[in-house]
């Protein structure tokens, strides 16, 4: 499996490059699910409450958490803390993953070649005196260094001390809680029998996942294991549980809470819900990220939830984790490995390659939540936070039970007599549906007007005709390995 982690980026990029085009033409050939149409037309169901509606409105922090945060931050300089919180928030949202060693070497070679082409005198020209040659070579090295400094992202893990942990509370407690609450409510709505008794939160920070779980399933979670490498972050999370006072012997959680700096290594211990929110950027390379995802997936009993910033960089990290777990699941299913099988529960209604990655727009698959920000001494209007995510459920997809309605990937466009809905379908395609009252009926038209970004659109779609497709995705490497055939991917690693 270690070899799979090393070669996974190559496999993934080659398979994507040779995968079929996933755009389909705009279609009018669809209809609202029959039972929904009947219920709306009969007045039993309001269009705004259609199944698949997942908007949670403006999310606010629980009152006891808001009060605890206010008390916990009372000893910090308020003006400076809020200013530094804004800087920290901007930095977090603009982060990129660390550059891999091979990428750095390729970039360095490119920069060296560019600098050489700009030189008027070649330092290695014959006849140059040694002092002049040394001066020209020093000048080249200096130019290469400055150009690399400007054009490459200098990654480093964030060191959360006590003050920076306090700044994180101001900057990210509310939006992190809001995005997690939105996703957990979708799980609760679509899987009402699920109730997380055991939670593992990797990169737990100040405990946002734990608070969101307790808000969604009050009193259900009996064990929350919070893992964060920063002892100060763990201290702040514990302080918030104790009402803002670390000396308070009682906390507000009915279940046990455990703070750790490393993931529990027991191979048999499973957790109903495993979360990893805004943590993949803190890992030093792709090997560390995939190793972490592998461990978290093996510890997942029901759901693995991964959330990152809604930027292109965050989306690609989520996609990397998604595809890796699906490949592990495929191997487990086909080759009898110990790793659990799973499928994408949300946002995708399919397990194919993400069509957003292939559509050429450079627009990430992200979603939005409205939240009331935390402030120490003043009221702030509601804000919006964008995030990318994936929820992977253990087991096999049951197409007869699991709703595979298309996902609304941006707010519908309301026109004069029609509505355009932008969707990601169960066929792994992006599709625009044009809804009119005359063609599709009053119920379907009303639902399309009420649908919002992130909802599941309850329509029945015919299998699309691809505008362009390749007949074969076989890829032959220099040593004769067939990488295009998924049966052969990584078999030499086993």
CSV table of C-alpha atoms in Angstrom, one decimal:
chain,number,residue,atom,x,y,z
A,1,UNK,CA,0.0,0.0,0.0
A,2,UNK,CA,2.9,2.3,0.5
A,3,UNK,CA,3.8,2.0,-3.2
A,4,UNK,CA,0.3,3.0,-4.1
A,5,UNK,CA,0.7,6.2,-2.1
A,6,UNK,CA,3.9,7.0,-3.9
A,7,UNK,CA,2.5,6.3,-7.4
A,8,UNK,CA,-1.1,7.5,-6.8
A,9,UNK,CA,-0.6,11.0,-8.3
A,10,UNK,CA,0.8,9.5,-11.5
A,11,UNK,CA,-2.1,7.1,-11.9
A,12,UNK,CA,-4.7,9.7,-11.1
A,13,UNK,CA,-3.4,12.3,-13.5
A,14,UNK,CA,-3.0,9.8,-16.3
A,15,UNK,CA,-6.4,8.4,-15.9
A,16,UNK,CA,-8.0,11.9,-15.8
A,17,UNK,CA,-6.1,12.9,-18.9
A,18,UNK,CA,-7.5,10.0,-20.8
A,19,UNK,CA,-11.0,10.0,-19.3
A,20,UNK,CA,-14.0,10.8,-21.5
A,21,UNK,CA,-15.4,14.3,-21.8
A,22,UNK,CA,-18.1,14.8,-19.2
A,23,UNK,CA,-20.1,17.7,-20.6
A,24,UNK,CA,-23.6,17.1,-21.9
A,25,UNK,CA,-25.9,19.3,-23.9
A,26,UNK,CA,-28.7,21.2,-22.3
A,27,UNK,CA,-31.8,19.0,-22.1
A,28,UNK,CA,-35.5,19.5,-21.5
A,29,UNK,CA,-36.0,15.7,-21.2
A,30,UNK,CA,-36.6,15.2,-17.5
A,31,UNK,CA,-39.4,15.3,-15.0
A,32,UNK,CA,-40.0,15.7,-11.3
A,33,UNK,CA,-40.2,12.6,-9.2
A,34,UNK,CA,-43.8,11.4,-9.4
A,35,UNK,CA,-44.6,11.3,-5.7
A,36,UNK,CA,-43.2,14.8,-5.2
A,37,UNK,CA,-45.2,16.2,-8.1
A,38,UNK,CA,-48.4,14.6,-6.8
A,39,UNK,CA,-47.9,15.9,-3.2
A,40,UNK,CA,-47.2,19.4,-4.3
A,41,UNK,CA,-50.1,19.5,-6.7
A,42,UNK,CA,-52.4,18.1,-4.0
A,43,UNK,CA,-51.2,20.7,-1.5
A,44,UNK,CA,-49.8,18.1,0.9
A,45,UNK,CA,-46.2,19.4,0.3
A,46,UNK,CA,-45.0,23.0,-0.1
A,47,UNK,CA,-42.5,23.5,-3.0
A,48,UNK,CA,-40.0,25.1,-0.6
A,49,UNK,CA,-40.0,22.0,1.6
A,50,UNK,CA,-39.3,19.6,-1.3
A,51,UNK,CA,-37.2,16.5,-0.4
A,52,UNK,CA,-33.6,17.4,-1.3
A,53,UNK,CA,-33.9,20.9,0.2
A,54,UNK,CA,-30.8,21.2,2.4
A,55,UNK,CA,-30.4,24.9,3.1
A,56,UNK,CA,-29.9,25.5,6.8
A,57,UNK,CA,-30.3,29.2,6.8
A,58,UNK,CA,-28.0,31.4,8.8
A,59,UNK,CA,-26.1,29.2,11.4
A,60,UNK,CA,-25.4,30.7,14.8
A,61,UNK,CA,-23.1,29.4,17.5
A,62,UNK,CA,-24.9,27.8,20.5
A,63,UNK,CA,-25.4,30.3,23.3
A,64,UNK,CA,-23.2,28.3,25.8
A,65,UNK,CA,-20.4,28.1,23.3
A,66,UNK,CA,-20.7,31.9,22.5
A,67,UNK,CA,-20.6,32.7,26.2
A,68,UNK,CA,-17.6,30.3,26.9
A,69,UNK,CA,-15.6,31.9,24.0
A,70,UNK,CA,-16.3,35.4,25.3
A,71,UNK,CA,-15.0,34.4,28.8
A,72,UNK,CA,-12.0,32.4,27.4
A,73,UNK,CA,-10.8,35.4,25.4
A,74,UNK,CA,-11.4,38.1,28.0
A,75,UNK,CA,-7.7,38.2,29.0
A,76,UNK,CA,-6.5,39.0,25.5
A,77,UNK,CA,-6.2,42.5,24.0
A,78,UNK,CA,-9.4,42.6,22.1
A,79,UNK,CA,-8.6,45.1,19.3
A,80,UNK,CA,-5.3,43.4,18.5
A,81,UNK,CA,-6.9,40.0,18.7
A,82,UNK,CA,-9.6,40.8,16.1
A,83,UNK,CA,-7.1,42.4,13.7
A,84,UNK,CA,-4.8,39.3,14.0
A,85,UNK,CA,-7.8,37.0,13.6
A,86,UNK,CA,-8.6,38.7,10.2
A,87,UNK,CA,-5.1,38.2,9.1
A,88,UNK,CA,-5.1,34.6,10.2
A,89,UNK,CA,-8.4,34.0,8.4
A,90,UNK,CA,-7.1,35.5,5.1
A,91,UNK,CA,-3.9,33.4,5.4
A,92,UNK,CA,-5.8,30.2,6.0
A,93,UNK,CA,-8.2,30.7,3.1
A,94,UNK,CA,-5.3,31.5,0.7
A,95,UNK,CA,-3.1,28.5,1.6
A,96,UNK,CA,-1.7,26.1,-0.9
A,97,UNK,CA,-0.3,22.6,-0.2
A,98,UNK,CA,3.4,22.2,0.0
A,99,UNK,CA,5.2,21.6,-3.2
A,100,UNK,CA,6.4,18.1,-3.8
A,101,UNK,CA,10.1,17.5,-4.3
A,102,UNK,CA,9.8,16.6,-8.0
A,103,UNK,CA,7.7,19.7,-8.6
A,104,UNK,CA,10.3,21.8,-6.9
A,105,UNK,CA,13.1,20.3,-9.0
A,106,UNK,CA,11.1,20.9,-12.3
A,107,UNK,CA,10.4,24.5,-11.3
A,108,UNK,CA,14.0,25.1,-10.4
A,109,UNK,CA,15.2,23.7,-13.8
A,110,UNK,CA,12.7,25.9,-15.5
A,111,UNK,CA,13.8,29.0,-13.6
A,112,UNK,CA,17.5,28.3,-14.2
A,113,UNK,CA,16.8,28.0,-18.0
A,114,UNK,CA,14.9,31.2,-18.0
A,115,UNK,CA,17.7,33.1,-16.2
A,116,UNK,CA,20.3,31.6,-18.6
A,117,UNK,CA,18.4,32.8,-21.6
A,118,UNK,CA,18.4,36.4,-20.2
A,119,UNK,CA,22.1,36.4,-19.7
A,120,UNK,CA,24.2,38.4,-22.2
A,121,UNK,CA,27.4,36.6,-21.2
A,122,UNK,CA,27.7,32.9,-20.6
A,123,UNK,CA,29.7,32.4,-17.3
A,124,UNK,CA,31.2,29.2,-18.8
A,125,UNK,CA,32.5,31.0,-21.9
A,126,UNK,CA,36.2,30.2,-22.6
A,127,UNK,CA,38.6,33.0,-22.0
A,128,UNK,CA,36.9,34.6,-19.0
A,129,UNK,CA,39.1,35.4,-16.1
A,130,UNK,CA,38.2,33.4,-13.0
A,131,UNK,CA,37.0,36.4,-11.0
A,132,UNK,CA,34.6,37.5,-13.7
A,133,UNK,CA,33.3,33.9,-14.1
A,134,UNK,CA,32.7,33.7,-10.3
A,135,UNK,CA,30.9,37.1,-10.4
A,136,UNK,CA,28.6,36.0,-13.2
A,137,UNK,CA,27.8,32.6,-11.5
A,138,UNK,CA,27.1,34.4,-8.2
A,139,UNK,CA,24.8,36.7,-10.1
A,140,UNK,CA,23.0,33.8,-11.8
A,141,UNK,CA,22.5,32.0,-8.4
A,142,UNK,CA,21.1,35.3,-6.9
A,143,UNK,CA,18.6,35.8,-9.8
A,144,UNK,CA,17.5,32.1,-9.6
A,145,UNK,CA,17.0,32.5,-5.8
A,146,UNK,CA,15.0,35.7,-6.1
A,147,UNK,CA,12.8,34.3,-8.9
A,148,UNK,CA,12.1,31.1,-7.1
A,149,UNK,CA,11.2,33.1,-4.0
A,150,UNK,CA,8.7,35.1,-6.0
A,151,UNK,CA,7.2,32.3,-8.0
A,152,UNK,CA,7.0,29.4,-5.6
A,153,UNK,CA,4.7,29.0,-2.6
A,154,UNK,CA,6.6,28.8,0.7
A,155,UNK,CA,4.6,26.4,2.8
A,156,UNK,CA,5.0,25.9,6.5
A,157,UNK,CA,2.7,24.4,9.1
A,158,UNK,CA,1.0,26.9,11.3
A,159,UNK,CA,2.4,26.9,14.9
A,160,UNK,CA,-0.6,27.5,17.1
A,161,UNK,CA,0.5,29.0,20.4
A,162,UNK,CA,-1.9,30.3,23.0
A,163,UNK,CA,-2.4,33.6,21.3
A,164,UNK,CA,-2.9,32.2,17.8
A,165,UNK,CA,-5.3,29.6,19.2
A,166,UNK,CA,-7.4,32.5,20.6
A,167,UNK,CA,-7.2,34.3,17.2
A,168,UNK,CA,-8.5,31.1,15.6
A,169,UNK,CA,-11.5,31.2,17.9
A,170,UNK,CA,-12.4,34.6,16.6
A,171,UNK,CA,-11.5,33.8,13.0
A,172,UNK,CA,-12.7,30.3,12.3
A,173,UNK,CA,-14.9,29.0,15.2
A,174,UNK,CA,-18.2,30.3,13.6
A,175,UNK,CA,-17.6,29.4,9.9
A,176,UNK,CA,-16.2,26.0,10.8
A,177,UNK,CA,-19.1,25.2,13.0
A,178,UNK,CA,-21.5,26.4,10.3
A,179,UNK,CA,-20.1,24.3,7.5
A,180,UNK,CA,-19.9,21.2,9.7
A,181,UNK,CA,-23.5,21.8,10.9
A,182,UNK,CA,-24.8,22.0,7.4
A,183,UNK,CA,-23.1,18.8,6.4
A,184,UNK,CA,-24.1,16.9,9.5
A,185,UNK,CA,-27.7,17.9,9.1
A,186,UNK,CA,-27.7,16.5,5.6
A,187,UNK,CA,-26.5,13.2,7.0
A,188,UNK,CA,-29.2,13.3,9.6
A,189,UNK,CA,-31.9,14.1,7.1
A,190,UNK,CA,-30.9,11.5,4.5
A,191,UNK,CA,-30.0,8.8,7.0
A,192,UNK,CA,-32.3,9.3,10.0
A,193,UNK,CA,-31.3,6.0,11.6
A,194,UNK,CA,-27.7,7.1,11.9
A,195,UNK,CA,-26.7,8.4,15.3
A,196,UNK,CA,-22.9,8.9,16.1
A,197,UNK,CA,-22.1,7.5,19.5
A,198,UNK,CA,-18.3,7.6,18.9
A,199,UNK,CA,-16.6,10.5,17.2
A,200,UNK,CA,-13.0,10.8,16.0
A,201,UNK,CA,-12.0,14.4,15.0
A,202,UNK,CA,-8.6,14.7,13.3
A,203,UNK,CA,-7.2,18.2,13.4
A,204,UNK,CA,-9.8,19.1,15.9
A,205,UNK,CA,-8.6,22.6,16.6
A,206,UNK,CA,-10.9,24.3,19.1
A,207,UNK,CA,-13.5,21.5,18.9
A,208,UNK,CA,-15.9,22.8,16.2
A,209,UNK,CA,-16.8,19.2,15.0
A,210,UNK,CA,-17.6,18.1,18.5
A,211,UNK,CA,-19.9,21.1,19.1
A,212,UNK,CA,-21.6,20.6,15.7
A,213,UNK,CA,-22.2,16.9,16.4
A,214,UNK,CA,-23.7,17.7,19.8
A,215,UNK,CA,-25.9,20.3,18.2
A,216,UNK,CA,-27.1,18.0,15.5
A,217,UNK,CA,-27.6,14.9,17.7
A,218,UNK,CA,-28.1,16.3,21.3
A,219,UNK,CA,-26.8,13.9,23.9
A,220,UNK,CA,-26.1,11.1,21.5
A,221,UNK,CA,-22.3,11.2,21.3
A,222,UNK,CA,-20.9,9.4,24.3
A,223,UNK,CA,-17.2,9.6,23.3
A,224,UNK,CA,-15.4,12.3,21.4
A,225,UNK,CA,-11.7,11.8,20.6
A,226,UNK,CA,-10.1,15.1,19.5
A,227,UNK,CA,-6.7,14.9,17.9
A,228,UNK,CA,-4.6,18.0,17.3
A,229,UNK,CA,-0.8,18.3,17.3
A,230,UNK,CA,-1.0,21.6,19.1
A,231,UNK,CA,-1.3,21.3,22.9
A,232,UNK,CA,-2.5,24.9,23.0
A,233,UNK,CA,-5.3,24.2,20.6
A,234,UNK,CA,-6.4,21.3,22.8
A,235,UNK,CA,-6.2,23.5,25.9
A,236,UNK,CA,-8.4,26.1,24.2
A,237,UNK,CA,-10.9,23.4,23.1
A,238,UNK,CA,-11.0,22.1,26.7
A,239,UNK,CA,-11.5,25.6,28.1
A,240,UNK,CA,-14.5,26.2,25.8
A,241,UNK,CA,-16.1,22.9,27.1
A,242,UNK,CA,-15.6,24.2,30.7
A,243,UNK,CA,-17.5,27.4,30.0
A,244,UNK,CA,-14.3,29.4,29.3
A,245,UNK,CA,-12.6,28.6,32.6
A,246,UNK,CA,-10.0,25.8,32.5
A,247,UNK,CA,-10.3,25.4,36.3
A,248,UNK,CA,-14.0,24.5,36.1
A,249,UNK,CA,-14.1,20.8,37.0
A,250,UNK,CA,-17.3,20.2,34.9
A,251,UNK,CA,-17.8,20.5,31.2
A,252,UNK,CA,-20.9,20.9,29.2
A,253,UNK,CA,-20.7,17.6,27.3
A,254,UNK,CA,-22.7,14.7,28.6
A,255,UNK,CA,-20.2,12.2,27.1
A,256,UNK,CA,-16.5,11.6,27.6
A,257,UNK,CA,-14.1,13.9,25.8
A,258,UNK,CA,-10.5,13.0,25.1
A,259,UNK,CA,-7.8,15.3,23.7
A,260,UNK,CA,-4.8,13.7,22.1
A,261,UNK,CA,-1.9,15.0,19.9
A,262,UNK,CA,-1.6,11.8,17.9
A,263,UNK,CA,-4.2,9.5,16.3
A,264,UNK,CA,-4.9,6.4,18.4
A,265,UNK,CA,-3.1,3.6,16.6
A,266,UNK,CA,-5.3,0.6,17.6
A,267,UNK,CA,-6.2,-1.2,14.4
A,268,UNK,CA,-9.5,-2.6,15.7
A,269,UNK,CA,-11.0,0.6,17.2
A,270,UNK,CA,-13.7,2.1,15.0
A,271,UNK,CA,-15.7,5.3,15.2
A,272,UNK,CA,-19.2,6.0,13.9
A,273,UNK,CA,-18.2,9.3,12.5
A,274,UNK,CA,-14.6,10.5,11.6
A,275,UNK,CA,-14.1,14.1,10.7
A,276,UNK,CA,-11.1,15.9,9.2
A,277,UNK,CA,-11.9,19.6,8.9
A,278,UNK,CA,-9.4,22.2,7.6
A,279,UNK,CA,-6.4,19.9,8.4
A,280,UNK,CA,-4.9,18.5,5.2
A,281,UNK,CA,-3.0,21.7,4.5
A,282,UNK,CA,-1.1,21.2,7.7
A,283,UNK,CA,0.5,18.0,6.4
A,284,UNK,CA,4.0,18.3,4.8
A,285,UNK,CA,3.5,16.3,1.5
A,286,UNK,CA,1.2,14.0,-0.4
A,287,UNK,CA,2.6,10.9,1.3
A,288,UNK,CA,1.6,12.2,4.7
A,289,UNK,CA,-1.8,13.2,3.5
A,290,UNK,CA,-2.6,9.8,1.9
A,291,UNK,CA,-1.1,8.0,4.9
A,292,UNK,CA,-3.4,10.0,7.2
A,293,UNK,CA,-6.5,9.4,5.0
A,294,UNK,CA,-5.7,5.7,5.0
A,295,UNK,CA,-5.6,5.6,8.8
A,296,UNK,CA,-8.8,7.6,9.2
A,297,UNK,CA,-10.7,5.5,6.7
A,298,UNK,CA,-9.7,2.3,8.4
A,299,UNK,CA,-11.1,3.8,11.7
A,300,UNK,CA,-14.4,4.7,10.0
A,301,UNK,CA,-17.4,2.6,11.0
A,302,UNK,CA,-20.0,4.6,9.1
A,303,UNK,CA,-19.1,8.1,7.8
A,304,UNK,CA,-15.8,9.9,6.9
A,305,UNK,CA,-16.2,13.6,6.5
A,306,UNK,CA,-13.5,15.8,5.0
A,307,UNK,CA,-13.8,19.6,4.7
A,308,UNK,CA,-11.4,22.1,3.3
A,309,UNK,CA,-11.4,25.7,2.1
A,310,UNK,CA,-13.6,26.3,-1.0
A,311,UNK,CA,-10.6,27.5,-3.0
A,312,UNK,CA,-9.1,25.6,-6.0
A,313,UNK,CA,-6.3,24.3,-3.7
A,314,UNK,CA,-8.8,23.1,-1.0
A,315,UNK,CA,-10.9,21.4,-3.7
A,316,UNK,CA,-8.0,19.5,-5.1
A,317,UNK,CA,-7.0,18.2,-1.7
A,318,UNK,CA,-10.5,17.0,-1.0
A,319,UNK,CA,-10.6,15.4,-4.5
A,320,UNK,CA,-7.2,13.8,-3.8
A,321,UNK,CA,-8.6,12.2,-0.6
A,322,UNK,CA,-11.9,11.2,-2.3
A,323,UNK,CA,-10.2,9.4,-5.2
A,324,UNK,CA,-7.8,7.7,-2.9
A,325,UNK,CA,-10.4,6.3,-0.6
A,326,UNK,CA,-12.5,5.1,-3.6
A,327,UNK,CA,-9.4,3.4,-5.0
A,328,UNK,CA,-8.8,1.7,-1.7
A,329,UNK,CA,-12.5,0.7,-1.7
A,330,UNK,CA,-12.3,-0.7,-5.2
A,331,UNK,CA,-9.4,-2.9,-4.3
A,332,UNK,CA,-11.0,-4.0,-1.1
A,333,UNK,CA,-14.1,-5.1,-3.0
A,334,UNK,CA,-12.3,-6.8,-5.9
A,335,UNK,CA,-9.3,-8.2,-4.2
A,336,UNK,CA,-10.5,-9.0,-0.7
A,337,UNK,CA,-8.3,-6.5,1.2
A,338,UNK,CA,-8.9,-5.6,4.8
A,339,UNK,CA,-9.7,-2.0,4.0
A,340,UNK,CA,-13.5,-1.3,4.2
A,341,UNK,CA,-15.4,-0.5,1.0
A,342,UNK,CA,-17.2,2.7,0.7
A,343,UNK,CA,-18.9,5.2,-1.7
A,344,UNK,CA,-19.5,8.9,-2.0
A,345,UNK,CA,-22.5,9.9,0.0
A,346,UNK,CA,-22.2,13.6,-0.6
A,347,UNK,CA,-21.9,15.9,-2.6
A,348,UNK,CA,-21.6,13.4,-5.5
A,349,UNK,CA,-24.3,11.0,-6.4
A,350,UNK,CA,-21.7,8.9,-8.2
A,351,UNK,CA,-18.2,7.5,-7.7
A,352,UNK,CA,-16.7,8.6,-11.0
A,353,UNK,CA,-14.1,11.2,-11.7
A,354,UNK,CA,-15.2,14.7,-10.7
A,355,UNK,CA,-16.6,16.4,-13.9
A,356,UNK,CA,-15.7,19.8,-12.4
A,357,UNK,CA,-12.0,18.8,-12.6
A,358,UNK,CA,-12.4,18.2,-16.3
A,359,UNK,CA,-14.7,21.0,-17.6
A,360,UNK,CA,-11.9,23.5,-18.3
A,361,UNK,CA,-13.4,26.3,-16.3
A,362,UNK,CA,-11.0,26.1,-13.3
A,363,UNK,CA,-14.0,26.5,-11.0
A,364,UNK,CA,-13.8,24.4,-7.9
A,365,UNK,CA,-16.6,22.2,-6.7
A,366,UNK,CA,-17.5,24.2,-3.6
A,367,UNK,CA,-20.5,25.2,-1.6
A,368,UNK,CA,-21.6,28.0,0.7
A,369,UNK,CA,-23.1,28.5,4.1
A,370,UNK,CA,-24.4,31.6,5.9
A,371,UNK,CA,-23.3,32.1,9.5
A,372,UNK,CA,-23.3,34.7,12.3
A,373,UNK,CA,-19.6,35.5,13.0
A,374,UNK,CA,-18.3,35.5,16.6
A,375,UNK,CA,-17.3,38.9,17.9
A,376,UNK,CA,-16.0,39.9,21.3
A,377,UNK,CA,-17.7,43.2,21.8
A,378,UNK,CA,-19.8,44.1,18.7
A,379,UNK,CA,-22.4,42.7,16.4
A,380,UNK,CA,-21.5,41.8,12.9
A,381,UNK,CA,-23.9,41.1,10.0
A,382,UNK,CA,-24.1,37.5,8.7
A,383,UNK,CA,-21.3,36.4,6.4
A,384,UNK,CA,-20.9,33.5,4.0
A,385,UNK,CA,-18.1,30.9,4.0
A,386,UNK,CA,-17.2,28.7,1.0
A,387,UNK,CA,-15.9,25.2,1.5
A,388,UNK,CA,-15.2,22.0,-0.4
A,389,UNK,CA,-16.0,18.7,1.1
A,390,UNK,CA,-16.7,15.0,0.6
A,391,UNK,CA,-18.6,12.5,2.8
A,392,UNK,CA,-17.8,8.9,2.2
A,393,UNK,CA,-20.0,6.2,3.7
A,394,UNK,CA,-18.8,2.8,4.5
A,395,UNK,CA,-20.5,-0.1,2.6
A,396,UNK,CA,-21.8,-0.4,-0.9
A,397,UNK,CA,-24.1,2.0,-2.7
A,398,UNK,CA,-27.7,0.7,-2.9
A,399,UNK,CA,-29.2,2.4,-5.9
A,400,UNK,CA,-32.7,1.3,-4.9
A,401,UNK,CA,-32.4,3.0,-1.5
A,402,UNK,CA,-29.9,5.8,-1.8
A,403,UNK,CA,-31.2,8.9,-3.5
A,404,UNK,CA,-29.1,9.7,-6.6
A,405,UNK,CA,-30.8,12.9,-7.4
A,406,UNK,CA,-28.5,15.5,-9.1
A,407,UNK,CA,-26.7,18.0,-6.9
A,408,UNK,CA,-27.3,21.8,-7.5
A,409,UNK,CA,-23.7,23.1,-8.0
A,410,UNK,CA,-24.6,26.8,-8.1
A,411,UNK,CA,-27.6,29.0,-7.5
A,412,UNK,CA,-30.2,28.5,-10.2
A,413,UNK,CA,-30.6,31.3,-12.7
A,414,UNK,CA,-34.2,32.7,-12.6
A,415,UNK,CA,-35.2,34.0,-16.0
A,416,UNK,CA,-38.5,35.6,-17.2
A,417,UNK,CA,-40.4,32.3,-17.9
A,418,UNK,CA,-37.8,29.7,-17.1
A,419,UNK,CA,-35.2,28.6,-14.6
A,420,UNK,CA,-31.8,27.2,-15.4
A,421,UNK,CA,-30.4,24.7,-12.9
A,422,UNK,CA,-26.7,23.7,-13.0
A,423,UNK,CA,-26.3,20.1,-11.8
A,424,UNK,CA,-23.9,17.3,-11.2
A,425,UNK,CA,-25.7,14.0,-12.1
A,426,UNK,CA,-25.3,10.4,-11.0
A,427,UNK,CA,-23.8,9.7,-14.4
A,428,UNK,CA,-20.7,11.8,-13.5
A,429,UNK,CA,-21.7,14.6,-15.8
A,430,UNK,CA,-22.4,18.3,-15.5
A,431,UNK,CA,-25.8,19.3,-17.0
A,432,UNK,CA,-27.9,22.3,-17.3
A,433,UNK,CA,-31.6,21.8,-17.0
A,434,UNK,CA,-34.0,24.5,-18.4
A,435,UNK,CA,-37.3,24.3,-16.4
A,436,UNK,CA,-40.5,25.9,-17.7
A,437,UNK,CA,-44.0,25.7,-16.4
A,438,UNK,CA,-45.4,24.7,-19.8
A,439,UNK,CA,-43.0,21.8,-20.4
A,440,UNK,CA,-42.5,20.4,-16.9
A,441,UNK,CA,-45.6,21.5,-15.0
A,442,UNK,CA,-46.2,23.9,-12.1
A,443,UNK,CA,-44.8,21.7,-9.4
A,444,UNK,CA,-41.4,21.2,-11.1
A,445,UNK,CA,-41.2,24.9,-12.0
A,446,UNK,CA,-42.0,25.9,-8.4
A,447,UNK,CA,-39.3,23.5,-7.0
A,448,UNK,CA,-36.7,24.8,-9.4
A,449,UNK,CA,-37.4,28.4,-8.2
A,450,UNK,CA,-37.0,27.3,-4.6
A,451,UNK,CA,-33.9,25.2,-5.1
A,452,UNK,CA,-30.6,26.6,-3.9
A,453,UNK,CA,-26.9,25.9,-4.2
A,454,UNK,CA,-26.1,22.5,-2.5
A,455,UNK,CA,-29.6,21.0,-2.7
A,456,UNK,CA,-30.4,17.7,-4.3
A,457,UNK,CA,-32.8,18.4,-7.2
A,458,UNK,CA,-35.5,15.7,-7.2
A,459,UNK,CA,-35.8,15.0,-10.9
A,460,UNK,CA,-35.6,11.8,-13.0
A,461,UNK,CA,-33.0,12.2,-15.8
A,462,UNK,CA,-32.4,9.9,-18.8
A,463,UNK,CA,-28.9,8.6,-19.3
A,464,UNK,CA,-27.1,11.4,-21.2
A,465,UNK,CA,-25.5,11.2,-24.6
A,466,UNK,CA,-21.9,12.5,-24.2
A,467,UNK,CA,-20.9,15.1,-26.7
A,468,UNK,CA,-17.5,13.6,-27.0
A,469,UNK,CA,-16.0,10.3,-25.8
A,470,UNK,CA,-12.9,8.2,-26.1
A,471,UNK,CA,-13.4,4.5,-26.9
A,472,UNK,CA,-10.4,3.4,-24.8
A,473,UNK,CA,-8.5,4.7,-21.8
A,474,UNK,CA,-5.7,2.2,-22.1
A,475,UNK,CA,-2.3,3.7,-21.2
A,476,UNK,CA,0.8,1.8,-21.9
A,477,UNK,CA,3.9,2.8,-20.0
A,478,UNK,CA,7.5,2.4,-21.1
A,479,UNK,CA,7.8,-0.9,-19.3
A,480,UNK,CA,4.6,-2.3,-20.8
A,481,UNK,CA,2.3,-1.9,-17.9
A,482,UNK,CA,-1.3,-1.2,-18.8
A,483,UNK,CA,-2.4,1.7,-16.5
A,484,UNK,CA,-5.6,2.5,-18.3
A,485,UNK,CA,-7.1,-0.8,-17.2
A,486,UNK,CA,-8.1,-0.4,-13.6
A,487,UNK,CA,-7.7,-4.1,-13.1
A,488,UNK,CA,-3.9,-3.5,-13.4
A,489,UNK,CA,-3.5,-0.4,-11.3
A,490,UNK,CA,-1.0,-1.0,-8.6
A,491,UNK,CA,-1.1,-4.8,-8.8
A,492,UNK,CA,2.6,-4.9,-8.7
A,493,UNK,CA,2.5,-3.1,-5.4
A,494,UNK,CA,0.6,-5.9,-3.6
